[in-house]
């Protein structure tokens, strides 16, 4: 089915590119393949891909490391939740691109600025998902642990954390998607390399083939990462499916 979907997509793409008003914007697959090979042979494409993956994984990793403890504290302690949740909800409504002037002043135009923008976007997405996981832990599991004499520490480490793990993986998926969608905005902070920078520069010179190429590569890498997390989810959370059945 995946192959069939791909073939249908390519056929629709080809047909649309034959329409004069659309073809000037949407390059056909053959033109795109030639551009891909040219960029690949020149080495520019690899350097752009590497730069973008480095920024995405850097911002995402920092976001995950911050989101997990904050989310668990919010879910476990009502006082912490009351203090932090309003601020998280407030910043969630602000698009990351609006933070760029502040980020440039604070971090300059180096890698720190780009990673910071991605960090903010991924943290806000993941902390909400993981927090919901902590809040949705089955109360029966907690009551059973208390009956067996478990302490609060035991309940947290042996019940809450494992039961919340699927939500952590959902947060990882959402965080990776957010990281890639924020990439272009992050590379507005003066990047000389990166897929977002490649798209913006190509747009200035009306190289629509390179614009589409950059978009497709971002989509392919993001899709592959998402499938990788889904695979881990199936391998690591099979025990929950057994418990539900």
PDB file of C-alpha atoms in Angstrom:
ATOM      1  CA  UNK A   1       0.000   0.000   0.000  1.00  0.00           C
ATOM      2  CA  UNK A   2       2.866   2.354   0.757  1.00  0.00           C
ATOM      3  CA  UNK A   3       4.350   1.762  -2.696  1.00  0.00           C
ATOM      4  CA  UNK A   4       0.949   2.278  -4.334  1.00  0.00           C
ATOM      5  CA  UNK A   5       0.452   5.520  -2.421  1.00  0.00           C
ATOM      6  CA  UNK A   6       3.908   6.693  -3.533  1.00  0.00           C
ATOM      7  CA  UNK A   7       3.207   5.875  -7.180  1.00  0.00           C
ATOM      8  CA  UNK A   8      -0.133   7.691  -7.090  1.00  0.00           C
ATOM      9  CA  UNK A   9       1.535  10.695  -5.503  1.00  0.00           C
ATOM     10  CA  UNK A  10       4.230  10.776  -8.197  1.00  0.00           C
ATOM     11  CA  UNK A  11       1.605  10.481 -10.942  1.00  0.00           C
ATOM     12  CA  UNK A  12      -0.438  13.369  -9.533  1.00  0.00           C
ATOM     13  CA  UNK A  13       2.743  15.417  -9.120  1.00  0.00           C
ATOM     14  CA  UNK A  14       3.731  14.768 -12.747  1.00  0.00           C
ATOM     15  CA  UNK A  15       0.287  15.695 -14.051  1.00  0.00           C
ATOM     16  CA  UNK A  16       0.188  18.917 -12.051  1.00  0.00           C
ATOM     17  CA  UNK A  17       3.657  19.912 -13.279  1.00  0.00           C
ATOM     18  CA  UNK A  18       2.424  19.719 -16.903  1.00  0.00           C
ATOM     19  CA  UNK A  19      -0.061  22.543 -16.252  1.00  0.00           C
ATOM     20  CA  UNK A  20       1.725  25.770 -17.342  1.00  0.00           C
ATOM     21  CA  UNK A  21       0.473  27.893 -14.444  1.00  0.00           C
ATOM     22  CA  UNK A  22       1.502  25.209 -11.952  1.00  0.00           C
ATOM     23  CA  UNK A  23       4.644  23.918 -13.678  1.00  0.00           C
ATOM     24  CA  UNK A  24       6.451  27.237 -13.180  1.00  0.00           C
ATOM     25  CA  UNK A  25       6.213  26.642  -9.426  1.00  0.00           C
ATOM     26  CA  UNK A  26       6.022  22.866  -9.107  1.00  0.00           C
ATOM     27  CA  UNK A  27       9.044  21.323 -10.831  1.00  0.00           C
ATOM     28  CA  UNK A  28       8.463  17.889 -12.351  1.00  0.00           C
ATOM     29  CA  UNK A  29      10.060  14.782 -10.789  1.00  0.00           C
ATOM     30  CA  UNK A  30      12.760  14.493 -13.491  1.00  0.00           C
ATOM     31  CA  UNK A  31      13.948  18.076 -12.975  1.00  0.00           C
ATOM     32  CA  UNK A  32      13.955  17.509  -9.245  1.00  0.00           C
ATOM     33  CA  UNK A  33      15.987  14.319  -9.604  1.00  0.00           C
ATOM     34  CA  UNK A  34      18.596  16.187 -11.679  1.00  0.00           C
ATOM     35  CA  UNK A  35      18.801  18.920  -9.034  1.00  0.00           C
ATOM     36  CA  UNK A  36      19.132  16.273  -6.335  1.00  0.00           C
ATOM     37  CA  UNK A  37      22.039  14.571  -8.112  1.00  0.00           C
ATOM     38  CA  UNK A  38      23.744  17.911  -8.760  1.00  0.00           C
ATOM     39  CA  UNK A  39      23.499  18.982  -5.112  1.00  0.00           C
ATOM     40  CA  UNK A  40      24.582  15.546  -3.971  1.00  0.00           C
ATOM     41  CA  UNK A  41      27.683  15.479  -6.166  1.00  0.00           C
ATOM     42  CA  UNK A  42      28.708  18.992  -5.142  1.00  0.00           C
ATOM     43  CA  UNK A  43      28.585  18.019  -1.468  1.00  0.00           C
ATOM     44  CA  UNK A  44      26.350  20.962  -0.577  1.00  0.00           C
ATOM     45  CA  UNK A  45      23.352  18.757   0.142  1.00  0.00           C
ATOM     46  CA  UNK A  46      25.177  16.580   2.658  1.00  0.00           C
ATOM     47  CA  UNK A  47      26.486  19.602   4.557  1.00  0.00           C
ATOM     48  CA  UNK A  48      22.994  21.118   4.659  1.00  0.00           C
ATOM     49  CA  UNK A  49      21.445  17.858   5.871  1.00  0.00           C
ATOM     50  CA  UNK A  50      24.109  17.403   8.545  1.00  0.00           C
ATOM     51  CA  UNK A  51      23.712  20.971   9.820  1.00  0.00           C
ATOM     52  CA  UNK A  52      19.934  20.648  10.082  1.00  0.00           C
ATOM     53  CA  UNK A  53      19.987  17.228  11.768  1.00  0.00           C
ATOM     54  CA  UNK A  54      22.533  18.524  14.294  1.00  0.00           C
ATOM     55  CA  UNK A  55      20.282  21.470  15.178  1.00  0.00           C
ATOM     56  CA  UNK A  56      17.103  19.413  15.296  1.00  0.00           C
ATOM     57  CA  UNK A  57      18.589  16.704  17.508  1.00  0.00           C
ATOM     58  CA  UNK A  58      20.344  19.279  19.696  1.00  0.00           C
ATOM     59  CA  UNK A  59      17.208  21.310  20.376  1.00  0.00           C
ATOM     60  CA  UNK A  60      15.040  18.205  20.673  1.00  0.00           C
ATOM     61  CA  UNK A  61      17.393  16.476  23.141  1.00  0.00           C
ATOM     62  CA  UNK A  62      17.543  19.524  25.402  1.00  0.00           C
ATOM     63  CA  UNK A  63      13.771  19.874  25.175  1.00  0.00           C
ATOM     64  CA  UNK A  64      13.240  16.231  26.167  1.00  0.00           C
ATOM     65  CA  UNK A  65      15.705  16.432  29.067  1.00  0.00           C
ATOM     66  CA  UNK A  66      13.853  19.471  30.406  1.00  0.00           C
ATOM     67  CA  UNK A  67      10.317  18.257  29.644  1.00  0.00           C
ATOM     68  CA  UNK A  68      10.500  14.919  31.478  1.00  0.00           C
ATOM     69  CA  UNK A  69      11.297  16.221  35.000  1.00  0.00           C
ATOM     70  CA  UNK A  70       9.020  19.261  34.647  1.00  0.00           C
ATOM     71  CA  UNK A  71       6.110  17.105  33.434  1.00  0.00           C
ATOM     72  CA  UNK A  72       6.525  14.570  36.239  1.00  0.00           C
ATOM     73  CA  UNK A  73       6.718  17.318  38.860  1.00  0.00           C
ATOM     74  CA  UNK A  74       3.564  18.915  37.454  1.00  0.00           C
ATOM     75  CA  UNK A  75       1.720  15.613  37.425  1.00  0.00           C
ATOM     76  CA  UNK A  76       2.825  14.484  40.880  1.00  0.00           C
ATOM     77  CA  UNK A  77       2.670  17.750  42.861  1.00  0.00           C
ATOM     78  CA  UNK A  78      -0.459  19.959  42.542  1.00  0.00           C
ATOM     79  CA  UNK A  79       1.427  22.998  43.859  1.00  0.00           C
ATOM     80  CA  UNK A  80       4.081  22.715  41.156  1.00  0.00           C
ATOM     81  CA  UNK A  81       1.356  22.265  38.548  1.00  0.00           C
ATOM     82  CA  UNK A  82      -0.469  25.389  39.736  1.00  0.00           C
ATOM     83  CA  UNK A  83       2.745  27.428  39.503  1.00  0.00           C
ATOM     84  CA  UNK A  84       4.068  26.180  36.158  1.00  0.00           C
ATOM     85  CA  UNK A  85       1.084  25.214  34.003  1.00  0.00           C
ATOM     86  CA  UNK A  86      -0.198  28.793  33.367  1.00  0.00           C
ATOM     87  CA  UNK A  87       3.209  29.808  32.012  1.00  0.00           C
ATOM     88  CA  UNK A  88       3.448  26.766  29.772  1.00  0.00           C
ATOM     89  CA  UNK A  89      -0.028  27.423  28.382  1.00  0.00           C
ATOM     90  CA  UNK A  90       0.921  31.083  27.842  1.00  0.00           C
ATOM     91  CA  UNK A  91       4.114  30.343  25.910  1.00  0.00           C
ATOM     92  CA  UNK A  92       2.404  27.619  23.852  1.00  0.00           C
ATOM     93  CA  UNK A  93       0.381  30.328  22.091  1.00  0.00           C
ATOM     94  CA  UNK A  94       3.513  32.209  20.984  1.00  0.00           C
ATOM     95  CA  UNK A  95       4.980  31.041  17.641  1.00  0.00           C
ATOM     96  CA  UNK A  96       8.717  30.266  17.882  1.00  0.00           C
ATOM     97  CA  UNK A  97       9.472  32.687  15.033  1.00  0.00           C
ATOM     98  CA  UNK A  98       8.360  35.552  17.307  1.00  0.00           C
ATOM     99  CA  UNK A  99      11.232  34.724  19.666  1.00  0.00           C
ATOM    100  CA  UNK A 100      13.926  35.133  17.026  1.00  0.00           C
ATOM    101  CA  UNK A 101      14.819  38.802  17.788  1.00  0.00           C
ATOM    102  CA  UNK A 102      15.181  37.980  21.502  1.00  0.00           C
ATOM    103  CA  UNK A 103      17.190  34.840  20.759  1.00  0.00           C
ATOM    104  CA  UNK A 104      19.587  36.714  18.461  1.00  0.00           C
ATOM    105  CA  UNK A 105      20.196  39.369  21.135  1.00  0.00           C
ATOM    106  CA  UNK A 106      20.749  36.687  23.784  1.00  0.00           C
ATOM    107  CA  UNK A 107      22.785  34.128  21.817  1.00  0.00           C
ATOM    108  CA  UNK A 108      23.970  35.924  18.678  1.00  0.00           C
ATOM    109  CA  UNK A 109      23.660  34.175  15.326  1.00  0.00           C
ATOM    110  CA  UNK A 110      25.605  31.022  16.176  1.00  0.00           C
ATOM    111  CA  UNK A 111      24.372  27.480  16.678  1.00  0.00           C
ATOM    112  CA  UNK A 112      23.122  28.333  20.154  1.00  0.00           C
ATOM    113  CA  UNK A 113      20.444  30.620  18.732  1.00  0.00           C
ATOM    114  CA  UNK A 114      19.124  28.003  16.316  1.00  0.00           C
ATOM    115  CA  UNK A 115      19.113  25.226  18.897  1.00  0.00           C
ATOM    116  CA  UNK A 116      17.395  27.519  21.422  1.00  0.00           C
ATOM    117  CA  UNK A 117      14.451  28.208  19.100  1.00  0.00           C
ATOM    118  CA  UNK A 118      13.992  24.473  18.477  1.00  0.00           C
ATOM    119  CA  UNK A 119      14.399  23.754  22.197  1.00  0.00           C
ATOM    120  CA  UNK A 120      11.546  26.084  23.150  1.00  0.00           C
ATOM    121  CA  UNK A 121       9.210  24.613  20.528  1.00  0.00           C
ATOM    122  CA  UNK A 122       9.929  20.982  21.417  1.00  0.00           C
ATOM    123  CA  UNK A 123       9.868  21.506  25.183  1.00  0.00           C
ATOM    124  CA  UNK A 124       6.405  23.069  25.144  1.00  0.00           C
ATOM    125  CA  UNK A 125       4.990  20.255  23.019  1.00  0.00           C
ATOM    126  CA  UNK A 126       6.567  17.396  24.954  1.00  0.00           C
ATOM    127  CA  UNK A 127       5.933  18.653  28.476  1.00  0.00           C
ATOM    128  CA  UNK A 128       2.167  18.726  27.890  1.00  0.00           C
ATOM    129  CA  UNK A 129       2.088  15.201  26.440  1.00  0.00           C
ATOM    130  CA  UNK A 130       4.187  13.691  29.228  1.00  0.00           C
ATOM    131  CA  UNK A 131       2.230  15.586  31.894  1.00  0.00           C
ATOM    132  CA  UNK A 132      -1.016  14.108  30.553  1.00  0.00           C
ATOM    133  CA  UNK A 133       0.558  10.673  30.835  1.00  0.00           C
ATOM    134  CA  UNK A 134       1.336  11.184  34.513  1.00  0.00           C
ATOM    135  CA  UNK A 135      -2.185  12.474  35.162  1.00  0.00           C
ATOM    136  CA  UNK A 136      -3.783   9.529  33.349  1.00  0.00           C
ATOM    137  CA  UNK A 137      -2.057   6.765  35.296  1.00  0.00           C
ATOM    138  CA  UNK A 138      -4.682   4.185  36.286  1.00  0.00           C
ATOM    139  CA  UNK A 139      -5.646   4.946  39.938  1.00  0.00           C
ATOM    140  CA  UNK A 140      -6.190   1.213  40.476  1.00  0.00           C
ATOM    141  CA  UNK A 141      -2.471   0.601  40.011  1.00  0.00           C
ATOM    142  CA  UNK A 142      -1.602   3.240  42.601  1.00  0.00           C
ATOM    143  CA  UNK A 143      -4.160   1.897  45.102  1.00  0.00           C
ATOM    144  CA  UNK A 144      -2.901  -1.652  44.626  1.00  0.00           C
ATOM    145  CA  UNK A 145       0.671  -0.517  45.256  1.00  0.00           C
ATOM    146  CA  UNK A 146      -0.373   1.271  48.447  1.00  0.00           C
ATOM    147  CA  UNK A 147      -2.203  -1.833  49.690  1.00  0.00           C
ATOM    148  CA  UNK A 148       1.000  -3.804  49.164  1.00  0.00           C
ATOM    149  CA  UNK A 149       2.865  -1.297  51.332  1.00  0.00           C
ATOM    150  CA  UNK A 150       4.675   0.707  48.652  1.00  0.00           C
ATOM    151  CA  UNK A 151       6.006   4.132  49.615  1.00  0.00           C
ATOM    152  CA  UNK A 152       5.395   7.271  47.539  1.00  0.00           C
ATOM    153  CA  UNK A 153       8.881   6.890  46.079  1.00  0.00           C
ATOM    154  CA  UNK A 154       8.210   3.263  45.127  1.00  0.00           C
ATOM    155  CA  UNK A 155       4.864   4.168  43.566  1.00  0.00           C
ATOM    156  CA  UNK A 156       6.429   6.959  41.552  1.00  0.00           C
ATOM    157  CA  UNK A 157       9.367   4.906  40.261  1.00  0.00           C
ATOM    158  CA  UNK A 158       7.663   1.516  39.875  1.00  0.00           C
ATOM    159  CA  UNK A 159       4.137   2.536  38.828  1.00  0.00           C
ATOM    160  CA  UNK A 160       3.886   6.116  37.568  1.00  0.00           C
ATOM    161  CA  UNK A 161       7.051   6.212  35.470  1.00  0.00           C
ATOM    162  CA  UNK A 162       6.450   2.892  33.617  1.00  0.00           C
ATOM    163  CA  UNK A 163       2.751   3.683  33.103  1.00  0.00           C
ATOM    164  CA  UNK A 164       3.673   7.087  31.666  1.00  0.00           C
ATOM    165  CA  UNK A 165       6.298   5.705  29.290  1.00  0.00           C
ATOM    166  CA  UNK A 166       3.958   5.438  26.258  1.00  0.00           C
ATOM    167  CA  UNK A 167       3.113   9.114  26.713  1.00  0.00           C
ATOM    168  CA  UNK A 168       6.813   9.932  26.781  1.00  0.00           C
ATOM    169  CA  UNK A 169       7.175   8.226  23.406  1.00  0.00           C
ATOM    170  CA  UNK A 170       4.156  10.130  22.080  1.00  0.00           C
ATOM    171  CA  UNK A 171       5.836  13.289  23.333  1.00  0.00           C
ATOM    172  CA  UNK A 172       9.022  12.273  21.518  1.00  0.00           C
ATOM    173  CA  UNK A 173       7.084  11.884  18.257  1.00  0.00           C
ATOM    174  CA  UNK A 174       5.389  15.244  18.686  1.00  0.00           C
ATOM    175  CA  UNK A 175       8.666  16.847  19.722  1.00  0.00           C
ATOM    176  CA  UNK A 176      10.526  15.592  16.654  1.00  0.00           C
ATOM    177  CA  UNK A 177       7.730  16.815  14.392  1.00  0.00           C
ATOM    178  CA  UNK A 178       7.797  20.196  16.119  1.00  0.00           C
ATOM    179  CA  UNK A 179      11.592  20.358  15.792  1.00  0.00           C
ATOM    180  CA  UNK A 180      11.459  19.858  12.024  1.00  0.00           C
ATOM    181  CA  UNK A 181       8.583  22.309  11.543  1.00  0.00           C
ATOM    182  CA  UNK A 182      10.519  24.899  13.556  1.00  0.00           C
ATOM    183  CA  UNK A 183      13.775  24.310  11.677  1.00  0.00           C
ATOM    184  CA  UNK A 184      13.204  26.897   8.940  1.00  0.00           C
ATOM    185  CA  UNK A 185      12.324  29.551  11.526  1.00  0.00           C
ATOM    186  CA  UNK A 186      15.397  28.615  13.569  1.00  0.00           C
ATOM    187  CA  UNK A 187      17.646  29.001  10.535  1.00  0.00           C
ATOM    188  CA  UNK A 188      16.403  32.553  10.056  1.00  0.00           C
ATOM    189  CA  UNK A 189      18.908  33.467  12.767  1.00  0.00           C
ATOM    190  CA  UNK A 190      21.747  33.815  10.269  1.00  0.00           C
ATOM    191  CA  UNK A 191      22.452  30.255   9.145  1.00  0.00           C
ATOM    192  CA  UNK A 192      24.908  29.714   6.303  1.00  0.00           C
ATOM    193  CA  UNK A 193      24.078  26.007   6.035  1.00  0.00           C
ATOM    194  CA  UNK A 194      21.023  23.868   6.606  1.00  0.00           C
ATOM    195  CA  UNK A 195      17.959  22.681   4.735  1.00  0.00           C
ATOM    196  CA  UNK A 196      15.913  25.644   5.920  1.00  0.00           C
ATOM    197  CA  UNK A 197      18.608  28.009   4.714  1.00  0.00           C
ATOM    198  CA  UNK A 198      18.771  26.143   1.389  1.00  0.00           C
ATOM    199  CA  UNK A 199      15.003  26.572   0.944  1.00  0.00           C
ATOM    200  CA  UNK A 200      15.101  30.289   1.738  1.00  0.00           C
ATOM    201  CA  UNK A 201      18.085  31.024  -0.524  1.00  0.00           C
ATOM    202  CA  UNK A 202      16.582  29.002  -3.373  1.00  0.00           C
ATOM    203  CA  UNK A 203      13.345  30.950  -3.000  1.00  0.00           C
ATOM    204  CA  UNK A 204      15.197  34.257  -3.364  1.00  0.00           C
ATOM    205  CA  UNK A 205      16.625  33.092  -6.703  1.00  0.00           C
ATOM    206  CA  UNK A 206      13.354  31.453  -7.829  1.00  0.00           C
ATOM    207  CA  UNK A 207      14.960  27.988  -7.789  1.00  0.00           C
ATOM    208  CA  UNK A 208      11.691  26.219  -7.098  1.00  0.00           C
ATOM    209  CA  UNK A 209      13.310  22.848  -7.767  1.00  0.00           C
ATOM    210  CA  UNK A 210      15.634  23.335  -4.791  1.00  0.00           C
ATOM    211  CA  UNK A 211      12.800  24.669  -2.645  1.00  0.00           C
ATOM    212  CA  UNK A 212      10.760  21.524  -3.284  1.00  0.00           C
ATOM    213  CA  UNK A 213      13.847  19.335  -2.866  1.00  0.00           C
ATOM    214  CA  UNK A 214      14.505  20.818   0.571  1.00  0.00           C
ATOM    215  CA  UNK A 215      10.876  20.377   1.593  1.00  0.00           C
ATOM    216  CA  UNK A 216      10.867  16.737   0.474  1.00  0.00           C
ATOM    217  CA  UNK A 217      14.123  15.938   2.283  1.00  0.00           C
ATOM    218  CA  UNK A 218      12.816  17.454   5.524  1.00  0.00           C
ATOM    219  CA  UNK A 219       9.644  15.401   5.124  1.00  0.00           C
ATOM    220  CA  UNK A 220      11.530  12.170   4.413  1.00  0.00           C
ATOM    221  CA  UNK A 221      13.895  12.542   7.379  1.00  0.00           C
ATOM    222  CA  UNK A 222      11.058  13.510   9.703  1.00  0.00           C
ATOM    223  CA  UNK A 223       8.961  10.579   8.474  1.00  0.00           C
ATOM    224  CA  UNK A 224      11.855   8.148   9.001  1.00  0.00           C
ATOM    225  CA  UNK A 225      12.441   9.416  12.546  1.00  0.00           C
ATOM    226  CA  UNK A 226       8.745   9.090  13.355  1.00  0.00           C
ATOM    227  CA  UNK A 227       8.682   5.501  12.089  1.00  0.00           C
ATOM    228  CA  UNK A 228      11.763   4.755  14.191  1.00  0.00           C
ATOM    229  CA  UNK A 229      10.029   5.994  17.343  1.00  0.00           C
ATOM    230  CA  UNK A 230       6.899   3.988  16.456  1.00  0.00           C
ATOM    231  CA  UNK A 231       9.052   0.867  16.151  1.00  0.00           C
ATOM    232  CA  UNK A 232      10.559   1.516  19.590  1.00  0.00           C
ATOM    233  CA  UNK A 233       7.085   2.110  20.994  1.00  0.00           C
ATOM    234  CA  UNK A 234       5.878  -1.285  19.796  1.00  0.00           C
ATOM    235  CA  UNK A 235       8.967  -3.006  21.207  1.00  0.00           C
ATOM    236  CA  UNK A 236       9.031  -1.231  24.575  1.00  0.00           C
ATOM    237  CA  UNK A 237       5.343  -0.963  25.471  1.00  0.00           C
ATOM    238  CA  UNK A 238       4.079  -4.408  24.478  1.00  0.00           C
ATOM    239  CA  UNK A 239       3.466  -5.227  28.143  1.00  0.00           C
ATOM    240  CA  UNK A 240       0.749  -2.561  28.288  1.00  0.00           C
ATOM    241  CA  UNK A 241      -1.107  -4.157  25.398  1.00  0.00           C
ATOM    242  CA  UNK A 242      -0.967  -7.501  27.224  1.00  0.00           C
ATOM    243  CA  UNK A 243      -2.328  -5.909  30.394  1.00  0.00           C
ATOM    244  CA  UNK A 244      -5.207  -4.267  28.498  1.00  0.00           C
ATOM    245  CA  UNK A 245      -6.172  -7.533  26.811  1.00  0.00           C
TER     246      UNK A 245
END
